Coordinates of C-alpha atoms in Angstrom, one line a residue:
M1 CA 24.8 -9.0 -5.2
V2 CA 22.6 -8.8 -1.9
E3 CA 21.1 -5.4 -2.7
R4 CA 20.5 -6.6 -6.3
L5 CA 18.7 -9.7 -5.1
E6 CA 16.2 -7.8 -2.8
Q7 CA 15.6 -5.6 -5.5
V8 CA 14.7 -8.0 -7.8
F9 CA 12.5 -9.6 -5.2
R10 CA 10.8 -6.5 -4.2
E11 CA 10.1 -5.5 -7.7
E12 CA 9.1 -8.7 -9.1
R13 CA 7.2 -10.4 -6.3
G14 CA 3.8 -8.9 -6.8
R15 CA 3.8 -9.3 -10.7
I16 CA 4.9 -12.9 -10.3
L17 CA 2.7 -13.9 -7.6
A18 CA -0.4 -12.4 -9.5
T19 CA 0.7 -14.4 -12.7
L20 CA 1.1 -17.6 -10.8
I21 CA -2.4 -17.3 -9.1
G22 CA -3.8 -16.7 -12.5
L23 CA -2.1 -19.8 -14.1
L24 CA -2.7 -22.0 -11.0
G25 CA -6.1 -20.7 -9.6
D26 CA -4.8 -21.5 -6.2
F27 CA -3.3 -19.1 -3.9
D28 CA -1.6 -21.4 -1.5
L29 CA 0.3 -23.2 -4.6
A30 CA 1.1 -20.0 -6.2
E31 CA 2.9 -18.5 -2.8
E32 CA 4.6 -21.8 -2.1
A33 CA 5.8 -21.9 -6.1
A34 CA 7.0 -18.2 -5.7
Q35 CA 8.6 -18.4 -2.3
E36 CA 10.5 -21.6 -3.5
A37 CA 11.7 -19.8 -6.7
F38 CA 13.1 -17.0 -4.8
A39 CA 14.8 -19.4 -2.4
I40 CA 16.7 -21.1 -5.4
A41 CA 17.5 -17.8 -6.4
A42 CA 19.1 -16.6 -3.2
D43 CA 21.4 -20.0 -3.2
R44 CA 22.3 -19.8 -6.9
W45 CA 22.5 -16.3 -8.0
P46 CA 25.3 -15.1 -5.7
R47 CA 27.5 -17.9 -7.3
D48 CA 26.0 -18.0 -11.0
G49 CA 25.2 -14.2 -11.5
V50 CA 21.8 -12.8 -12.0
P51 CA 20.0 -14.0 -15.3
D52 CA 19.5 -11.6 -18.0
N53 CA 15.8 -12.0 -17.4
P54 CA 15.3 -12.3 -13.9
R55 CA 11.5 -12.1 -13.9
A56 CA 11.5 -15.0 -16.6
W57 CA 13.9 -17.0 -14.4
L58 CA 12.0 -16.6 -11.6
M59 CA 8.4 -17.7 -13.0
T60 CA 10.1 -20.6 -15.0
T61 CA 11.5 -22.1 -11.7
A62 CA 8.3 -21.4 -9.9
R63 CA 6.2 -23.1 -12.5
N64 CA 8.5 -26.1 -12.3
H65 CA 8.0 -26.4 -8.7
A66 CA 4.2 -26.0 -9.1
T67 CA 4.2 -28.8 -11.7
D68 CA 6.4 -30.9 -9.7
R69 CA 4.0 -30.4 -6.5
I70 CA 0.8 -31.3 -8.6
R71 CA 2.7 -34.3 -10.0
R72 CA 3.6 -35.5 -6.7
E73 CA 0.1 -35.4 -5.2
R74 CA -2.1 -37.1 -8.2
T75 CA -1.3 -40.0 -10.2
L76 CA 0.5 -39.5 -13.6
A77 CA -2.6 -40.3 -15.4
A78 CA -4.8 -37.7 -13.5
K79 CA -2.3 -35.2 -13.9
F80 CA -2.2 -35.4 -17.6
G81 CA -5.8 -35.3 -17.5
L82 CA -5.9 -32.0 -15.7
L83 CA -3.4 -30.3 -18.0
A84 CA -5.4 -31.4 -21.1
A85 CA -8.5 -30.1 -19.5
D86 CA -7.2 -26.7 -18.0
D87 CA -5.1 -24.5 -20.3
R88 CA -4.2 -22.5 -17.0
A89 CA -2.3 -25.5 -15.9
P90 CA 1.7 -25.0 -15.2
A91 CA 2.5 -27.0 -18.3
A92 CA 0.3 -25.1 -20.8
M93 CA 2.5 -21.9 -20.0
D94 CA 4.9 -20.8 -22.6
T95 CA 8.6 -21.5 -21.3
T96 CA 10.2 -19.0 -23.5
P97 CA 12.2 -16.8 -21.2
T98 CA 11.0 -13.4 -22.2
G99 CA 9.1 -10.7 -20.6
A100 CA 6.0 -11.2 -23.0
A101 CA 5.8 -15.0 -22.3
F102 CA 4.4 -13.7 -18.6
P103 CA 1.7 -11.1 -18.9
D104 CA 0.9 -9.0 -16.0
E105 CA -1.8 -10.1 -14.0
R106 CA -1.7 -7.8 -11.1
L107 CA -4.9 -5.7 -11.9
E108 CA -6.7 -9.2 -12.1
L109 CA -5.6 -10.1 -8.9
V110 CA -6.7 -7.0 -7.1
F111 CA -10.2 -7.7 -8.6
T112 CA -10.5 -11.1 -7.8
C113 CA -9.6 -10.4 -4.2
C114 CA -12.0 -7.8 -4.2
H115 CA -15.0 -9.7 -5.4
P116 CA -18.3 -8.5 -3.6
A117 CA -18.7 -12.4 -2.2
L118 CA -15.9 -11.5 0.4
A119 CA -16.5 -9.5 3.4
I120 CA -14.6 -6.1 3.0
E121 CA -11.8 -7.0 5.7
A122 CA -10.9 -10.1 3.6
Q123 CA -10.8 -8.2 0.5
V124 CA -8.3 -5.8 1.7
A125 CA -6.5 -8.2 3.9
L126 CA -6.0 -10.9 0.9
T127 CA -4.8 -8.2 -1.3
L128 CA -2.4 -6.8 1.1
R129 CA -0.9 -10.2 1.6
T130 CA -0.9 -11.4 -2.0
L131 CA 0.0 -8.3 -3.9
G132 CA 1.4 -6.4 -1.3
G133 CA 3.5 -9.0 0.4
L134 CA 2.7 -7.9 3.8
T135 CA 3.0 -10.6 6.4
T136 CA 0.0 -11.9 8.3
D137 CA 1.5 -10.1 11.4
E138 CA 1.9 -6.9 9.5
I139 CA -1.7 -7.2 8.2
A140 CA -3.1 -8.1 11.7
R141 CA -1.3 -5.2 13.3
A142 CA -2.9 -2.6 10.7
F143 CA -6.5 -4.3 11.4
L144 CA -5.9 -4.1 15.0
V145 CA -6.5 -8.0 15.6
P146 CA -4.6 -11.0 16.8
E147 CA -2.4 -12.7 14.2
R148 CA -4.2 -16.0 14.5
T149 CA -7.4 -14.1 13.8
M150 CA -6.1 -12.6 10.8
A151 CA -4.6 -15.8 9.6
Q152 CA -7.9 -17.6 9.8
R153 CA -9.3 -14.6 7.9
L154 CA -7.2 -15.0 4.9
V155 CA -7.7 -18.8 4.9
R156 CA -11.4 -18.6 4.5
A157 CA -11.1 -15.9 1.9
K158 CA -8.9 -18.0 -0.2
R159 CA -11.3 -21.1 0.5
K160 CA -14.3 -18.8 -0.6
I161 CA -12.6 -18.1 -3.8
K162 CA -11.8 -21.5 -4.8
A163 CA -15.0 -23.0 -3.8
A164 CA -17.1 -20.3 -5.2
R165 CA -15.0 -20.6 -8.6
I166 CA -14.7 -16.6 -8.7
P167 CA -13.0 -16.0 -12.1
F168 CA -9.5 -14.5 -11.9
R169 CA -10.2 -11.7 -14.5
V170 CA -11.3 -7.8 -14.4
P171 CA -15.0 -8.1 -14.6
P172 CA -17.1 -6.8 -17.5
V173 CA -17.9 -3.0 -17.4
H174 CA -21.4 -3.5 -16.2
L175 CA -19.9 -5.1 -13.0
L176 CA -16.9 -2.9 -12.4
R177 CA -19.0 -0.4 -10.1
E178 CA -19.6 -3.1 -7.5
R179 CA -16.1 -3.6 -7.2
L180 CA -14.2 -0.4 -7.7
D181 CA -14.8 1.2 -4.3
A182 CA -13.2 -1.9 -2.7
V183 CA -10.4 -1.6 -5.3
L184 CA -9.9 2.1 -4.9
A185 CA -9.5 1.3 -1.0
V186 CA -7.2 -1.6 -1.3
V187 CA -4.9 0.2 -3.6
Y188 CA -4.8 3.3 -1.2
L189 CA -4.2 1.2 1.6
I190 CA -1.0 -0.3 -0.1
F191 CA 0.1 3.0 -1.0
N192 CA 0.0 3.8 2.5
E193 CA 1.8 0.8 3.7
G194 CA 4.6 2.0 1.0
Y195 CA 4.7 5.6 2.0
G196 CA 6.2 4.6 5.2
G197 CA 9.4 3.9 3.6
R198 CA 8.5 0.6 1.7
D199 CA 8.9 2.1 -1.8
E200 CA 8.4 -1.2 -3.5
L201 CA 4.5 -1.1 -2.3
A202 CA 4.2 2.8 -3.4
A203 CA 5.4 1.8 -6.7
E204 CA 3.0 -1.1 -6.8
A205 CA 0.2 1.2 -5.8
I206 CA 0.9 3.9 -8.4
W207 CA 1.0 1.1 -11.3
L208 CA -2.4 -0.2 -10.3
G209 CA -3.6 3.3 -10.3
R210 CA -2.4 4.0 -14.1
A211 CA -3.7 0.5 -14.9
L212 CA -6.9 1.6 -13.3
A213 CA -7.2 5.1 -15.1
E214 CA -6.5 3.3 -18.4
L215 CA -9.4 0.9 -17.9
L216 CA -11.9 3.7 -16.5
P217 CA -10.6 6.9 -17.9
D218 CA -14.0 8.6 -17.1
D219 CA -14.2 8.1 -13.7
P220 CA -13.2 11.2 -11.3
E221 CA -12.3 9.2 -8.3
V222 CA -9.8 6.7 -9.9
H223 CA -8.0 10.0 -11.1
G224 CA -8.1 11.5 -8.0
L225 CA -6.4 8.5 -6.3
L226 CA -3.8 8.3 -8.7
A227 CA -3.2 11.9 -8.5
M228 CA -2.9 11.9 -4.7
M229 CA -0.5 9.1 -4.7
L230 CA 1.6 10.9 -7.6
L231 CA 1.7 14.1 -5.3
H232 CA 2.5 12.3 -2.4
D233 CA 5.1 10.1 -3.8
S234 CA 6.8 13.1 -5.3
R235 CA 8.1 14.0 -2.0
S236 CA 9.4 10.5 -1.1
E237 CA 13.1 11.2 -1.3
A238 CA 12.7 14.4 1.2
R239 CA 10.8 12.6 3.6
F240 CA 13.9 10.8 4.9
S241 CA 17.5 12.1 5.6
G242 CA 19.9 9.5 6.5
G243 CA 17.3 7.1 7.6
E244 CA 15.5 9.5 9.7
L245 CA 12.1 11.1 9.3
V246 CA 11.5 14.7 8.1
L247 CA 8.4 16.6 8.5
L248 CA 7.0 18.2 5.5
G249 CA 7.9 22.0 6.9
E250 CA 11.6 20.9 7.2
Q251 CA 11.9 19.0 3.8
D252 CA 14.7 20.1 1.2
R253 CA 12.4 20.9 -1.5
S254 CA 14.8 20.6 -4.1
R255 CA 14.5 16.6 -3.7
W256 CA 10.6 16.9 -4.6
N257 CA 10.1 15.3 -7.9
T258 CA 8.7 18.4 -9.9
G259 CA 7.7 16.3 -13.1
Q260 CA 5.9 13.8 -10.8
I261 CA 4.1 16.7 -9.1
A262 CA 3.1 18.0 -12.6
T263 CA 1.7 14.6 -13.7
G264 CA -0.3 14.4 -10.3
R265 CA -2.0 17.9 -11.0
A266 CA -2.6 17.0 -14.6
E267 CA -4.4 13.9 -13.2
L268 CA -6.3 16.1 -10.6
D269 CA -7.4 18.5 -13.3
R270 CA -8.6 15.7 -15.3
A271 CA -10.8 14.5 -12.2
L272 CA -12.0 18.0 -11.7
A273 CA -12.9 18.3 -15.3
L274 CA -15.1 15.1 -14.6
G275 CA -16.8 16.8 -12.1
G276 CA -15.0 15.2 -9.3
R277 CA -15.7 16.2 -5.6
G278 CA -15.3 12.7 -4.0
A279 CA -12.7 11.9 -1.0
Y280 CA -9.7 10.8 -3.5
V281 CA -10.3 14.2 -5.6
L282 CA -10.4 16.2 -2.2
Q283 CA -7.0 14.6 -0.9
A284 CA -5.5 15.2 -4.3
A285 CA -6.5 19.0 -4.1
I286 CA -5.2 19.1 -0.5
A287 CA -1.9 17.2 -1.5
S288 CA -1.5 19.7 -4.5
L289 CA -1.8 22.6 -2.1
H290 CA 0.9 21.1 0.2
A291 CA 3.2 21.1 -2.8
E292 CA 3.0 25.1 -3.3
V293 CA 5.3 27.4 -1.3
P294 CA 4.0 28.8 0.8
C295 CA 1.2 26.2 1.8
D296 CA -2.4 27.7 1.6
W297 CA -3.4 26.8 4.9
P298 CA -6.7 28.2 5.0
Q299 CA -7.9 26.5 1.8
I300 CA -6.2 23.1 3.3
A301 CA -8.3 23.6 6.4
A302 CA -11.5 24.3 4.3
L303 CA -10.9 21.1 2.0
Y304 CA -10.2 19.0 5.2
G305 CA -13.6 20.3 6.2
E306 CA -15.5 19.4 3.0
L307 CA -13.6 15.8 3.3
G308 CA -14.6 15.5 7.0
R309 CA -18.4 16.1 6.2
L310 CA -18.0 13.6 3.3
T311 CA -16.3 10.7 5.5
G312 CA -17.0 11.5 9.1
S313 CA -13.6 10.5 10.0
P314 CA -12.2 11.6 13.0
V315 CA -8.5 11.2 11.2
V316 CA -9.8 13.7 8.7
E317 CA -10.7 16.0 11.4
L318 CA -7.3 15.7 13.0
N319 CA -5.6 16.7 9.9
R320 CA -8.2 19.7 9.7
A321 CA -6.9 20.6 13.3
I322 CA -3.4 20.5 12.1
A323 CA -4.4 23.3 9.2
V324 CA -6.2 25.5 11.6
A325 CA -3.4 25.6 13.9
E326 CA -1.2 26.8 11.1
T327 CA -3.8 29.6 10.6
E328 CA -5.6 30.3 13.7
G329 CA -2.6 29.4 16.4
P330 CA -1.7 26.1 18.1
Q331 CA -4.7 26.5 20.9
A332 CA -7.5 26.3 18.2
G333 CA -5.8 23.4 16.6
L334 CA -5.7 21.7 20.4
C335 CA -9.3 22.4 20.8
I336 CA -10.4 20.5 18.0
V337 CA -7.7 17.6 18.7
D338 CA -8.9 17.2 22.3
R339 CA -12.4 16.5 21.0
L340 CA -11.4 13.6 19.1
G341 CA -11.9 10.1 20.4
L342 CA -8.6 8.6 19.1
D343 CA -6.8 7.4 22.3
D344 CA -5.0 4.7 20.6
F345 CA -4.1 6.4 17.6
R346 CA -0.4 7.6 17.5
Y347 CA -0.6 10.6 15.4
L348 CA -3.4 12.1 17.6
H349 CA -0.7 12.0 20.5
S350 CA 2.1 13.2 18.4
T351 CA -0.1 16.1 16.9
R352 CA -1.2 17.0 20.4
A353 CA 2.5 17.0 21.8
E354 CA 3.4 19.4 19.1
L355 CA 0.5 21.9 19.8
L356 CA 1.4 21.6 23.4
R357 CA 5.1 22.1 22.7
R358 CA 4.1 25.2 20.7
L359 CA 2.1 26.6 23.8
G360 CA 5.0 26.3 26.1
R361 CA 3.2 23.4 28.1
I362 CA 6.2 21.2 28.2
D363 CA 5.4 18.7 30.8
E364 CA 1.7 17.8 29.0
A365 CA 4.0 17.9 25.6
R366 CA 6.2 15.2 27.0
D367 CA 3.5 13.0 28.4
A368 CA 1.9 13.3 24.8
Y369 CA 5.1 12.4 23.1
R370 CA 5.7 9.3 25.2
R371 CA 2.2 8.2 24.7
A372 CA 2.9 8.5 20.9
R373 CA 6.2 6.6 21.2
Q374 CA 4.2 3.9 23.3
L375 CA 1.9 3.1 20.1
T376 CA 4.7 3.4 17.5
D377 CA 6.3 0.2 16.0
D378 CA 8.0 2.1 13.1
G379 CA 11.6 2.7 13.8
A380 CA 12.1 5.8 12.0
E381 CA 9.0 7.4 13.5
R382 CA 10.2 6.1 17.2
R383 CA 13.4 7.9 16.6
F384 CA 11.8 11.2 15.6
L385 CA 9.8 11.1 18.6
E386 CA 12.8 10.3 20.8
R387 CA 14.5 13.3 19.3
R388 CA 11.6 15.4 20.4
L389 CA 11.8 14.2 23.8
T390 CA 15.3 15.1 24.0
Q391 CA 14.8 18.4 22.7
L392 CA 11.9 19.0 25.3
A393 CA 14.3 17.8 28.2
G394 CA 16.4 21.0 27.9
M395 CA 13.6 23.4 27.9

């Protein structure tokens, strides 16, 4: 029962919260109502059983909580006036317990959070908080800022949406472009959070990618992002074994989802046919090459070079170093790594450690693995680094 409850909460949280925000026009009230509904379910479902339509049950319970909250805060007359004037208020919602009664408004939520009136950091943080379900502390760590700073940033973003009456909707076609780059970046970040083992976030990002592809069928970067996510996600089952992280070269390829790889490559072909050569299309092309046996490392290195010129990202250059090491040897890769100013980036140190290990520079490799472990909060990654250190102890 506990696993079933957790599964429903993971799968339905984003959709329910998006619907509530669209219904109420208030982020805080929607979050409170959703949390209350989940708490009631956790109390009742183990005793009464999971309802036939969990989403409808949760939505009705959340809506009722929001209605009660509004009634407590306003006089009965004012409440009736509000409901008569605002067809998005809780009482206007159909309570029929069917999936059709609750439209999926996740795409509207993303575009609302990514309104150009908000700073890009606020756009990303608010979407990760509402749709991704990340805690304020998790988002603060991702942005490398104190939790209090992130909490204030989220509060300001919500207030601005409310004060500016930013509409909860997908914008008209002529306004899509000014928000699309931010939307794609947010979907990408949600997927990255999910790729580390939070499957519900990866599924949420892929759903949004498909929705965007339907909304903008002629945009190559939309198809490129969807292709990249599908290709990476196709290896999700093989990335962990018994809860432990497995590197690409050591994965059991029979556990890769070949159907998803084919779908991802079809999306990539669509992006290329549309003339795409942007960052997401290039990343999708790299992901596609990673799915080949053997990997075409020279081509991967060349694509990372093109991506690096386009983005100027030192993280991209770090990935190019890994590909170069596969083609020209670990010393060539290490020369690139040692030029990068990413001292607080754990993957630089884990990459450097691996290259040093291959070169037989064991003491330096041990120091680099320790530095990577010091910078890592993720349990599976820490255990992987500890295994590497144990292996080095015997060398």
